[in-house]
Short mmCIF file of C-alpha atoms and ligand atoms in Angstrom, two decimals:
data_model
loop_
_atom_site.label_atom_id
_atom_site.label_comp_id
_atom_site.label_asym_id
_atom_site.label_seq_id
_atom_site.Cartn_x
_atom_site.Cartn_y
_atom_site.Cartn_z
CA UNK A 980 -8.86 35.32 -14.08
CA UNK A 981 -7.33 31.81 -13.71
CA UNK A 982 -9.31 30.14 -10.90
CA UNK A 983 -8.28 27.20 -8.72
CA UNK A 984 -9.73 23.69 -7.74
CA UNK A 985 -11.13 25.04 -4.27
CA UNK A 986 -11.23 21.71 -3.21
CA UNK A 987 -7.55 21.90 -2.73
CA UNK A 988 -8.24 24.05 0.14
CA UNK A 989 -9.68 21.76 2.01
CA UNK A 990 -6.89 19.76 1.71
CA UNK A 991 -4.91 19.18 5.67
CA UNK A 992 -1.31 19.21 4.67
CA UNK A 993 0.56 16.00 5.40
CA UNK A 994 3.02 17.17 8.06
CA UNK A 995 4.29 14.12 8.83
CA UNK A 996 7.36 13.22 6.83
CA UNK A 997 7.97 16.60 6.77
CA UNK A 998 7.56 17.37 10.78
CA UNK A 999 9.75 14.01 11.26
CA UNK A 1000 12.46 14.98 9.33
CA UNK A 1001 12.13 18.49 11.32
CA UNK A 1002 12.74 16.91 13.96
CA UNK A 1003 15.56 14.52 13.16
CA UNK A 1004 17.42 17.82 11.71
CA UNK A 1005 16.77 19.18 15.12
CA UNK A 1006 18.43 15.97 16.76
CA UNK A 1007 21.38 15.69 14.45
CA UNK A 1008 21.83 19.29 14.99
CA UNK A 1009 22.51 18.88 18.53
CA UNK A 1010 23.88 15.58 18.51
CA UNK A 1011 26.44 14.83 15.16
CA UNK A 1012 27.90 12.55 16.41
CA UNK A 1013 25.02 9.87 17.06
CA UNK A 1014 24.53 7.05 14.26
CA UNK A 1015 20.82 7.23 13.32
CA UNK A 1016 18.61 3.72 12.57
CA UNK A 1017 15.81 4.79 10.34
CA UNK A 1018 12.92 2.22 10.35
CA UNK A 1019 10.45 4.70 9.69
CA UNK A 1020 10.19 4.99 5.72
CA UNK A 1021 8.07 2.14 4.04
CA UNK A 1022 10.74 2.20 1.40
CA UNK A 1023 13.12 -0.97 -0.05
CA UNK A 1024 16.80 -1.78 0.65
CA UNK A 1025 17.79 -4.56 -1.02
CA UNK A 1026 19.08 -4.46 -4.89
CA UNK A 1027 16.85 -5.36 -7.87
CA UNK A 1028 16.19 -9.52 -8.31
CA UNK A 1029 19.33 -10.31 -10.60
CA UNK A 1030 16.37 -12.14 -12.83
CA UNK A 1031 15.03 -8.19 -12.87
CA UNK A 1032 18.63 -6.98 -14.36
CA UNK A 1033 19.50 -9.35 -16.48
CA UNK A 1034 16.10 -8.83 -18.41
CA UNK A 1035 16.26 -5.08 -18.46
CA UNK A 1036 19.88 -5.33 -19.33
CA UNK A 1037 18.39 -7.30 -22.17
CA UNK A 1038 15.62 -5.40 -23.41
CA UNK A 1039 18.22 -2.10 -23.12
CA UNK A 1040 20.15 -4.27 -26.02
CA UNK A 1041 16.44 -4.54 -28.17
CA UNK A 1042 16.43 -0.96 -28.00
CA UNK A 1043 20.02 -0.08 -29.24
CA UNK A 1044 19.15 -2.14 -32.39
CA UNK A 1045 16.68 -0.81 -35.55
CA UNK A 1046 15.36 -4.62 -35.68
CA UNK A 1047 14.53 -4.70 -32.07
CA UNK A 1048 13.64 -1.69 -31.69
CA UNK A 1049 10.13 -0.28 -29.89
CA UNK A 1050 8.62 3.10 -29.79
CA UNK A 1051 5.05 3.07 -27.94
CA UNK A 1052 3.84 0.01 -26.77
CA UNK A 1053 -0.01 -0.89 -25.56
CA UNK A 1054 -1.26 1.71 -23.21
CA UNK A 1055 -2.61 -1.36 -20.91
CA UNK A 1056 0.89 -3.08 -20.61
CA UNK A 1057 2.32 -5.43 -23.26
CA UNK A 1058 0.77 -8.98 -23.86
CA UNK A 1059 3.88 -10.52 -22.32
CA UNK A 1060 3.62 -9.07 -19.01
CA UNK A 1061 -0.03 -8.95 -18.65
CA UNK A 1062 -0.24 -13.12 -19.40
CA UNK A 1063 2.34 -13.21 -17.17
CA UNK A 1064 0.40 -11.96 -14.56
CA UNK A 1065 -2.82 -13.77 -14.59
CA UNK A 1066 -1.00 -16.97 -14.80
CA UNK A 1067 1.05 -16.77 -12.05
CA UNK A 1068 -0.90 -14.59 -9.78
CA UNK A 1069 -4.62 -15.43 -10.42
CA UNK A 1070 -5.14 -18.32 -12.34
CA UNK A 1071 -2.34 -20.30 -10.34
CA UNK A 1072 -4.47 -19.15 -7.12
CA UNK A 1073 -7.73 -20.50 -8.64
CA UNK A 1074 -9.12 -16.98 -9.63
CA UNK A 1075 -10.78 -16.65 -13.21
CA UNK A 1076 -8.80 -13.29 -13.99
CA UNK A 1077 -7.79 -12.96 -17.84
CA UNK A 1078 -4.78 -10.82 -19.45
CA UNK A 1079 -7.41 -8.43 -20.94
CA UNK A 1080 -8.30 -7.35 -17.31
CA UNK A 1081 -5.21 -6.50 -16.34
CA UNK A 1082 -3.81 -2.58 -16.77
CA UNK A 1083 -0.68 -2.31 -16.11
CA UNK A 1084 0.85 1.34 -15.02
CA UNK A 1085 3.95 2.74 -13.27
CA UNK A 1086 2.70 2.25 -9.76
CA UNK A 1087 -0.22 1.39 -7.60
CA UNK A 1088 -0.52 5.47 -5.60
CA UNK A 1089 -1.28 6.79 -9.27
CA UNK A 1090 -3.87 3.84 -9.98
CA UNK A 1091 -5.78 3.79 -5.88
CA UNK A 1092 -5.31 7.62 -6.80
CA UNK A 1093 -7.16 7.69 -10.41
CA UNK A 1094 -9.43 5.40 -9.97
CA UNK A 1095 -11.92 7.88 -8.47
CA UNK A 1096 -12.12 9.59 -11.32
CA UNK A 1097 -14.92 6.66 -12.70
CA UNK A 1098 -17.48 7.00 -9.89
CA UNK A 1099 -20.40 9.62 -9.66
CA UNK A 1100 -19.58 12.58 -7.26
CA UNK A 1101 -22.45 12.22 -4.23
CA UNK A 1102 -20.80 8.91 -3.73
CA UNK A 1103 -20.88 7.52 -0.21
CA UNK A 1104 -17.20 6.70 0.45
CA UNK A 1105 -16.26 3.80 3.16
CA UNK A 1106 -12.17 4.53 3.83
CA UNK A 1107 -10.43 3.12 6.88
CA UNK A 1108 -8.50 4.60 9.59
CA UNK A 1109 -5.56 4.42 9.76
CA UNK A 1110 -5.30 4.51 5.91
CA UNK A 1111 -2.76 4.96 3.32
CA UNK A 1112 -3.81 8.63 2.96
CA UNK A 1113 -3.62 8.88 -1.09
CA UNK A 1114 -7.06 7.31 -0.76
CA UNK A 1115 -8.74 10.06 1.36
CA UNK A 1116 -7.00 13.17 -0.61
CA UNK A 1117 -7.23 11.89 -4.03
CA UNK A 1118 -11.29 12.04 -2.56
CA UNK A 1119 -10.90 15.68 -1.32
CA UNK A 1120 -9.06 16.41 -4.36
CA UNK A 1121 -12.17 15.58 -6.10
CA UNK A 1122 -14.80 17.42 -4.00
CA UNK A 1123 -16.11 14.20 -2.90
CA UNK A 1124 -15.86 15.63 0.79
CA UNK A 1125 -16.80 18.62 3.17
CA UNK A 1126 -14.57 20.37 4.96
CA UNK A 1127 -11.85 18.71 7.49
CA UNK A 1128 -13.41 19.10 10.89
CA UNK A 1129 -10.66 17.95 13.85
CA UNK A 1130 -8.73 15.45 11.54
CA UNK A 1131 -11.43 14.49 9.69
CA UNK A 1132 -13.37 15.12 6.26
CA UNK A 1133 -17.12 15.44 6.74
CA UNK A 1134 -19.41 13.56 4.60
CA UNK A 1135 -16.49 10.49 4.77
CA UNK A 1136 -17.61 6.82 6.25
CA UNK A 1137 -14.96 6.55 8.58
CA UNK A 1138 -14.35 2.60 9.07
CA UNK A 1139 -12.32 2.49 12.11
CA UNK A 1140 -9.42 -0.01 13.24
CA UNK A 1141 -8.65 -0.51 16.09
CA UNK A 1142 -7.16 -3.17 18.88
CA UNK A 1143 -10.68 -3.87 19.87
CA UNK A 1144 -11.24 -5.31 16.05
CA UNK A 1145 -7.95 -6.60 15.37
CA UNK A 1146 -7.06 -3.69 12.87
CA UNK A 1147 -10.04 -5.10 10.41
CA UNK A 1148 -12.44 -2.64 10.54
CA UNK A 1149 -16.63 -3.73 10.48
CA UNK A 1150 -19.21 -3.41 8.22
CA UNK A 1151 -20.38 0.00 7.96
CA UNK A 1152 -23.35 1.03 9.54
CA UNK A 1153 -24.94 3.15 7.09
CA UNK A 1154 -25.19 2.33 3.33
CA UNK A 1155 -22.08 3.15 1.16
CA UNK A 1156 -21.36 2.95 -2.54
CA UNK A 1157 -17.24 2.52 -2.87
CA UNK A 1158 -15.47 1.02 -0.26
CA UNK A 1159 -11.61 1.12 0.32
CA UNK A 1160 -9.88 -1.98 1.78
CA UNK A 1161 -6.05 -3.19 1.78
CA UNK A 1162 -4.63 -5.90 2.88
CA UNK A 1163 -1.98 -6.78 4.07
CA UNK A 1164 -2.78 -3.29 5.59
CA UNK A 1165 0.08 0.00 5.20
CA UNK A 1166 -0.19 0.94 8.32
CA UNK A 1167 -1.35 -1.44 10.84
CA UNK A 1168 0.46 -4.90 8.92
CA UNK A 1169 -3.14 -6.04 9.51
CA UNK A 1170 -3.94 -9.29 7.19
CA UNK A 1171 -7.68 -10.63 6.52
CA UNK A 1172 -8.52 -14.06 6.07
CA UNK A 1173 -10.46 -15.21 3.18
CA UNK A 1174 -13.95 -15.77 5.83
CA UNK A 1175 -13.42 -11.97 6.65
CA UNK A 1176 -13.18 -10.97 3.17
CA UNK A 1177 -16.13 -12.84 1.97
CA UNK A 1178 -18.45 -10.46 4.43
CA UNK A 1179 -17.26 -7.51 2.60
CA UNK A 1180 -17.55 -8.98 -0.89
CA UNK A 1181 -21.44 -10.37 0.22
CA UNK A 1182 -21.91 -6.70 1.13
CA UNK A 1183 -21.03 -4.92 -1.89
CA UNK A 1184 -23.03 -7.59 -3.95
CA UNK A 1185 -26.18 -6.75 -1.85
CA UNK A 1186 -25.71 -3.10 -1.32
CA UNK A 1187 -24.43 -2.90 -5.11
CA UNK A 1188 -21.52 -1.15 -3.95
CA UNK A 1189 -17.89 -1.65 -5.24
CA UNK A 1190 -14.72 -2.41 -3.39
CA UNK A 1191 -10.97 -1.10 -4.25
CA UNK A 1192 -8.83 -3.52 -2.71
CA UNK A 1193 -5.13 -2.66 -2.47
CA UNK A 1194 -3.19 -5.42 -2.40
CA UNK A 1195 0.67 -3.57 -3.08
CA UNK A 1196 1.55 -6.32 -0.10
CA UNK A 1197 0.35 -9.60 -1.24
CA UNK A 1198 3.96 -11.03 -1.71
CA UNK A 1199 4.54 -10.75 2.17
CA UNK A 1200 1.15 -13.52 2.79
CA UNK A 1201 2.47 -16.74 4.52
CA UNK A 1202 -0.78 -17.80 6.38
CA UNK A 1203 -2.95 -20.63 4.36
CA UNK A 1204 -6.47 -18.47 5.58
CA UNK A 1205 -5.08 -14.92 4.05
CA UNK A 1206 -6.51 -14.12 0.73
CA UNK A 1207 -3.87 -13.23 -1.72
CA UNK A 1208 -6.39 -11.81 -3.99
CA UNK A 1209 -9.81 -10.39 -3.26
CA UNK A 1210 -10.93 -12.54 -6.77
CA UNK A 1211 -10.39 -16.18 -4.32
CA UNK A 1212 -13.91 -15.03 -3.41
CA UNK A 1213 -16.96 -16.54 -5.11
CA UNK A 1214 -18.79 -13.08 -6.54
CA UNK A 1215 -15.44 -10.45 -6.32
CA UNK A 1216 -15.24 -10.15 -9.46
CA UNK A 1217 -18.31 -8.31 -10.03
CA UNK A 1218 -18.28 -6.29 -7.66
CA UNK A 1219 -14.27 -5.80 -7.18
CA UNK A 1220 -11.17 -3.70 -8.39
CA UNK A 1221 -7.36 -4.90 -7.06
CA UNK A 1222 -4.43 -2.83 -6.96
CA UNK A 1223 -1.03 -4.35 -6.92
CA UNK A 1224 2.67 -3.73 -7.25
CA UNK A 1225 5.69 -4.82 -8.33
CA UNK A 1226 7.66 -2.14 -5.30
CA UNK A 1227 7.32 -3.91 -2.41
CA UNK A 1228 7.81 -7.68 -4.10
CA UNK A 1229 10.25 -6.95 -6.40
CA UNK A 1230 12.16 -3.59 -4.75
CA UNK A 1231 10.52 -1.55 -7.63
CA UNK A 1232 10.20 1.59 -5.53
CA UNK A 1233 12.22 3.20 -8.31
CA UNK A 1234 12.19 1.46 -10.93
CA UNK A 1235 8.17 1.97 -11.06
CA UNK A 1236 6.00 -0.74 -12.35
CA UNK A 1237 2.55 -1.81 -10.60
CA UNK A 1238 -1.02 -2.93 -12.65
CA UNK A 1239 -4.47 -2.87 -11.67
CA UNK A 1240 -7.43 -5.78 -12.44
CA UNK A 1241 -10.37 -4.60 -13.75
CA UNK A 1242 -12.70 -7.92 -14.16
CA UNK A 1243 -15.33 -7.80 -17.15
CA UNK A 1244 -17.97 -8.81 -14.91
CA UNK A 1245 -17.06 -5.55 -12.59
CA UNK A 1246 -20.82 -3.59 -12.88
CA UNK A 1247 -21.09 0.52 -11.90
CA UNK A 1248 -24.68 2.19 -12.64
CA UNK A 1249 -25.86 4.85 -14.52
CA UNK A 1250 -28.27 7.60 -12.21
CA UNK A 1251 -30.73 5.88 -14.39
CA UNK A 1252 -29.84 2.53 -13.39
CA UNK A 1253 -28.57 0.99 -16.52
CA UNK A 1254 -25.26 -1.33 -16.05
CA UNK A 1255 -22.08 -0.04 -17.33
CA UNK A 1256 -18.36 -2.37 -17.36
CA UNK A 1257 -16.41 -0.61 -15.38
CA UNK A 1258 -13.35 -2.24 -17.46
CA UNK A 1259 -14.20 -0.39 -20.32
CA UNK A 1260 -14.49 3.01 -18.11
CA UNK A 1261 -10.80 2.63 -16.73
CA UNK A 1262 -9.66 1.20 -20.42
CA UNK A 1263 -10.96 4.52 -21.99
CA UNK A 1264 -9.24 6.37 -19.20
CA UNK A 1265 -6.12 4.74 -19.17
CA UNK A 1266 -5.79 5.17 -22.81
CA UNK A 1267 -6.47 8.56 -22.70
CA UNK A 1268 -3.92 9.42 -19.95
CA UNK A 1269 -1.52 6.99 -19.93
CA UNK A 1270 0.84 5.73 -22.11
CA UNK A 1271 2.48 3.10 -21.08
CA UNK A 1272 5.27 1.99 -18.89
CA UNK A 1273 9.05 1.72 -20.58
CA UNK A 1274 9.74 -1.43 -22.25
CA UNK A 1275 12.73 -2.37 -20.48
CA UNK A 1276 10.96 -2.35 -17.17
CA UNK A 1277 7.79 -4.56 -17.94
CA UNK A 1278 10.65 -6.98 -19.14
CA UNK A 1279 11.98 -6.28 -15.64
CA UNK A 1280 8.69 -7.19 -14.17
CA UNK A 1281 8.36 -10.22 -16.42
CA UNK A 1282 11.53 -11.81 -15.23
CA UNK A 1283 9.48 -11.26 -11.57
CA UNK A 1284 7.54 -14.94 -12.93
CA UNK A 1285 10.27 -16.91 -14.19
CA UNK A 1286 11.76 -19.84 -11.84
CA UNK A 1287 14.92 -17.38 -11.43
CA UNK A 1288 12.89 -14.73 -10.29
CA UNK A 1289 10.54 -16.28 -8.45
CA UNK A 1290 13.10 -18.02 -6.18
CA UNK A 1291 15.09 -14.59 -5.31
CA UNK A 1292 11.77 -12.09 -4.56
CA UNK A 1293 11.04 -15.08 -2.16
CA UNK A 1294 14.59 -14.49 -1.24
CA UNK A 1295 13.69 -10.36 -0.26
CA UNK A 1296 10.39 -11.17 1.16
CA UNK A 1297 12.05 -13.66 3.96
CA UNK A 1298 14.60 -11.48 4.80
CA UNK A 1299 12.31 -8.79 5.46
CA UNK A 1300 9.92 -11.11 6.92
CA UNK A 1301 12.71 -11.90 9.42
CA UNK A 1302 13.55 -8.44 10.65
CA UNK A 1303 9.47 -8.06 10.93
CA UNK A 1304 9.76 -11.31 13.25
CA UNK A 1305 12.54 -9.67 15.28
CA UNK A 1306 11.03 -6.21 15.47
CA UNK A 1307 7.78 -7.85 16.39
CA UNK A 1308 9.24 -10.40 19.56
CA UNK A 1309 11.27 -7.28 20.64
CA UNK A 1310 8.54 -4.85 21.11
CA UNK A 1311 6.52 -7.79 22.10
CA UNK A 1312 9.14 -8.96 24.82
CA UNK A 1313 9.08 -5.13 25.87
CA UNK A 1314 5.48 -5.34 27.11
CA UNK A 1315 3.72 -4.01 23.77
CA UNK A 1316 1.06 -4.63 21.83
CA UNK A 1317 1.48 -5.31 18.30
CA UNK A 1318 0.00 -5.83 15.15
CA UNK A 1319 1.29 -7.16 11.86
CA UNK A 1320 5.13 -8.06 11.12
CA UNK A 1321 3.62 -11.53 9.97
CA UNK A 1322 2.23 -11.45 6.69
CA UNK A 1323 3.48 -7.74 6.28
CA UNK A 1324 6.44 -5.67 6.18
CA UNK A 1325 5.09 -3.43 8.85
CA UNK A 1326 4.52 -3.90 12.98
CA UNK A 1327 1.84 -1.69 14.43
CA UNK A 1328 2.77 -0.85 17.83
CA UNK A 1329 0.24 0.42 20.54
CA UNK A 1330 2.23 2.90 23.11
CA UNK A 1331 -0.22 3.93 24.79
CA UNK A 1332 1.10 7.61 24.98
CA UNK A 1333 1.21 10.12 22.60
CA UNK A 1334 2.50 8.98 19.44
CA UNK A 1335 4.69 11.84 18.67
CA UNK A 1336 6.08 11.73 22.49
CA UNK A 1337 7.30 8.09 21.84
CA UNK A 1338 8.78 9.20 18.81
CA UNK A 1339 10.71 12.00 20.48
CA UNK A 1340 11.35 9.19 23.37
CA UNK A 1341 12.76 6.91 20.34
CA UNK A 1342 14.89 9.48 18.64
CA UNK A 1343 16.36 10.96 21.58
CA UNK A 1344 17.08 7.69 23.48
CA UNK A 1345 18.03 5.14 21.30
CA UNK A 1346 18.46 7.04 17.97
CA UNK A 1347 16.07 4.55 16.45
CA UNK A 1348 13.51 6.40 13.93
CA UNK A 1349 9.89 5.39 13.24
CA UNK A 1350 7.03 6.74 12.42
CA UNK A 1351 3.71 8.18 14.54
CA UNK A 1352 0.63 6.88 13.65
CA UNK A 1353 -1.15 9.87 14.03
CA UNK A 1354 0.05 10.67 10.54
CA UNK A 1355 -2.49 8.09 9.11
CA UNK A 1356 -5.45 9.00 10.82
CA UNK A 1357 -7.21 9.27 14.02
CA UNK A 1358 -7.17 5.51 15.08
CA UNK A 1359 -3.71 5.80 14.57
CA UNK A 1360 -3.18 8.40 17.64
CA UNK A 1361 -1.14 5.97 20.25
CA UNK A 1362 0.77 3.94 17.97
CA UNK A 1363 3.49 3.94 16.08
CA UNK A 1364 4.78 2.07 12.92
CA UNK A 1365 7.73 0.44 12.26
CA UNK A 1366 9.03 -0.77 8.72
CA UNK A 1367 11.12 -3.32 8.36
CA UNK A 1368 13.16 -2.85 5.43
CA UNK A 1369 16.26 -2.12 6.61
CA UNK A 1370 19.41 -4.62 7.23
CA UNK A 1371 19.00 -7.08 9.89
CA UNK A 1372 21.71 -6.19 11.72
CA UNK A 1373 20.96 -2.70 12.22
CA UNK A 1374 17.39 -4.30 12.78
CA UNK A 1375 19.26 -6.09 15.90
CA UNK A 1376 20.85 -3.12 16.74
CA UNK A 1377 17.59 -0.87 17.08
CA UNK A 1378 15.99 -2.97 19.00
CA UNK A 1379 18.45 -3.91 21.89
CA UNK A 1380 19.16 0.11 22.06
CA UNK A 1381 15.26 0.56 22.74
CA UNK A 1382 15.32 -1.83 24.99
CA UNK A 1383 17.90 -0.24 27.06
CA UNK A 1384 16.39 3.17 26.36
CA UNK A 1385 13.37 1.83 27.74
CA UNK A 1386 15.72 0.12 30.80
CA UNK A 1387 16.71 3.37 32.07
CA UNK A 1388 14.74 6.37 30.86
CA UNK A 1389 10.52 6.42 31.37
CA UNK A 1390 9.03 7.50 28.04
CA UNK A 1391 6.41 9.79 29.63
N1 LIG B 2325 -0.61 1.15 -1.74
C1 LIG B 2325 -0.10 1.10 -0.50
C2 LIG B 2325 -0.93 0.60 0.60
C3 LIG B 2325 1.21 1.53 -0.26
O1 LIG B 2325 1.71 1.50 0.99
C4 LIG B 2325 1.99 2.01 -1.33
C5 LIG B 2325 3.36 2.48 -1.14
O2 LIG B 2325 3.87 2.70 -0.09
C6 LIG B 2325 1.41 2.05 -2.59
C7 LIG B 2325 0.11 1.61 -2.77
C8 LIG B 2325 2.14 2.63 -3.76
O3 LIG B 2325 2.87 1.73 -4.46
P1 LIG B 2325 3.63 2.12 -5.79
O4 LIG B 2325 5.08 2.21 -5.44
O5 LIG B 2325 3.31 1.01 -6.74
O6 LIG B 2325 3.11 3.43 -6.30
#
């Protein structure tokens, strides 16, 4: 008899993209004739960098021709690409990261999501709420966790965020072994500044603990004091792993192309206590299960570092950056709190209310869509996200109709 993972079971369906678009089928249903603004999705608008097309157009060419032509390349990413990327986004910053520590992979939910796979299985696991919640299943998946008791896993290290903290959650309490942190935060648009970060990267050194620190929204940083990478801090590299992506920078969502930095110095234990490079423990797993990502898009991702490219993904990120702005002075104008929208693509709005009731009050009223933060935890009851990728004039748009929603109908 064929058994299953029974860890599966413990699994809480994710309702949430499904229940919204319930809902908005419900709404559309009654209403066909009302123009929906959806600035709920964390997903890209904008086309491709040209810099992007022109060098996949290119590499297209390579392949059409026997001289040019590639089968297989490196499981880790090719040699251009992975140069490319500790130049420009380490080395450049002051952080000793080398081309050998960088794996690149077709995007940054299958590497926060494999990573697991490395560490013992009576881990104690620090994860944040809100969270990006590939984190937490990929966890459950795994039989890392007890069963979920109302909305949460037992046996988890819940590290809670919150207005009270600014959205950066503290220090845990009790002793933990892997620790979950990103930043600029998906969903709360919560930065950290390099002072913060150094507390967590001090703890893991003393506790001998290790960090996974997903960065997939670096490009949006503008403040000087907000670490790009978690490697700006003295010690990280022992006792750190960073995620990051080329979706949200480059509009990649499709195209798929992220990479992960595993530092040489980074240290895991045996149950004996002897020291083992985690490097060579995601190398050996990435090489077994990977193969690589197509040619013509790490040529794609290459073009992200050249003067050409550089100049138009700074191009995306402050047009985004300016309907965050907008979203952010609206809701702020409106008498809410908010968090993010500054060095992030997202604005963290506390309703106080029920989050799916202000959804429902959004929908119906002003046909604006977002999403309820309940669907990334418990912290995130009483709050809702908004995205900001979207055009800026339907940006404009949302906001003045929630503000005359708001005008004229109560949301309770
Ligand atoms: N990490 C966070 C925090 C995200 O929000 C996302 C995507 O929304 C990802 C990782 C996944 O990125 P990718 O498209 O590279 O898989």
């Amino acid at each position: 008899m064929i058994r299953i993972n029974e860890h599966y079971q413990k699994l809480q369906n994710s309702y949430l993209f499904a229940e919204i678009n319930q809902r908005i089928q419900a709404f559309q249903q009654q209403h066909p004739e009302r123009e929906l603004i959806r600035l709920g999705i964390g997903d890209v608008t904008l086309p491709l960098p040209d810099a992007c097309v022109q060098a996949m157009h290119k590499a297209v060419d390579e392949l059409a021709e026997s001289q040019t032509f590639r089968g297989y390349g490196p499981e880790q990413g090719y040699d251009f690409l992975r140069q490319a990327i500790a130049e420009h986004d380490f080395q450049a910053r002051g952080a000793n990261i080398n081309a050998d520590e960088i794996f690149v992979s077709d995007g940054a939910k299958c590497d926060t999501g494999n990573i697991q796979e490395l560490f013992a299985q009576d881990l104690r696991l620090a994860i944040p709420d809100p969270v990006y919640p590939v984190y937490v299943d990929t966890n459950v998946m795994a039989g890392r966790t007890g069963a979920s008791q109302a909305g949460r896993y037992q046996g988890l290290v819940y590290l809670e965020c919150t207005a009270e903290n600014n959205y950066i959650p503290e220090l845990p309490s009790e002793p933990v072994d892997l620790i979950y942190l990103c930043f600029p935060n998906n969903p709360t648009g919560a930065s950290i500044t390099r002072d913060q970060l150094r507390l967590w990267v001090e703890y893991a050194l003393e506790q001998q603990a290790l960090i996974l620190f997903d960065a997939a929204y670096e490009a949006f940083i503008q403040d000087e004091d907000v670490a790009h990478s978690i490697y700006e801090i003295e010690g990280a590299e022992k006792v750190a792993i960073e995620f990051r992506s080329f979706s949200k920078t480059a509009g990649f969502t499709g195209v798929r192309c992220a990479y992960t930095v595993v530092p040489k110095a980074c240290t895991a234990y045996t149950a004996a206590g002897v020291a083992v490079s985690v490097r060579d423990l995601w190398m050996r797993r990435h090489t077994t299960k990977f193969n690589g990502v197509s040619y013509p898009v790490q040529r794609a991702a290459e073009a992200v570092y050249s003067p050409a490219g550089k100049a138009q993904v700074a191009e995306l990120i402050e047009y985004y950056l300016k309907n965050a702005a907008y979203i952010r002075q609206a809701f702020q104008r409106m008498g809410f709190a908010c968090s993010g929208g500054d060095n992030s693509p997202y604005i963290w709005i506390e309703v106080k209310q029920d989050a799916w009731t202000f959804f429902d009050f959004l929908l119906n009223n002003a046909g604006v869509i977002c999403t309820p933060g309940a669907g990334f935890g418990r912290c995130g009851e009483q709050h809702i996200r908004i995205s900001a990728f979207n055009n800026f004039e339907k940006v404009q748009q949302a906001m003045q109709r929630i503000e005359a929603a708001l005008l004229h109908h109560s949301p309770l």
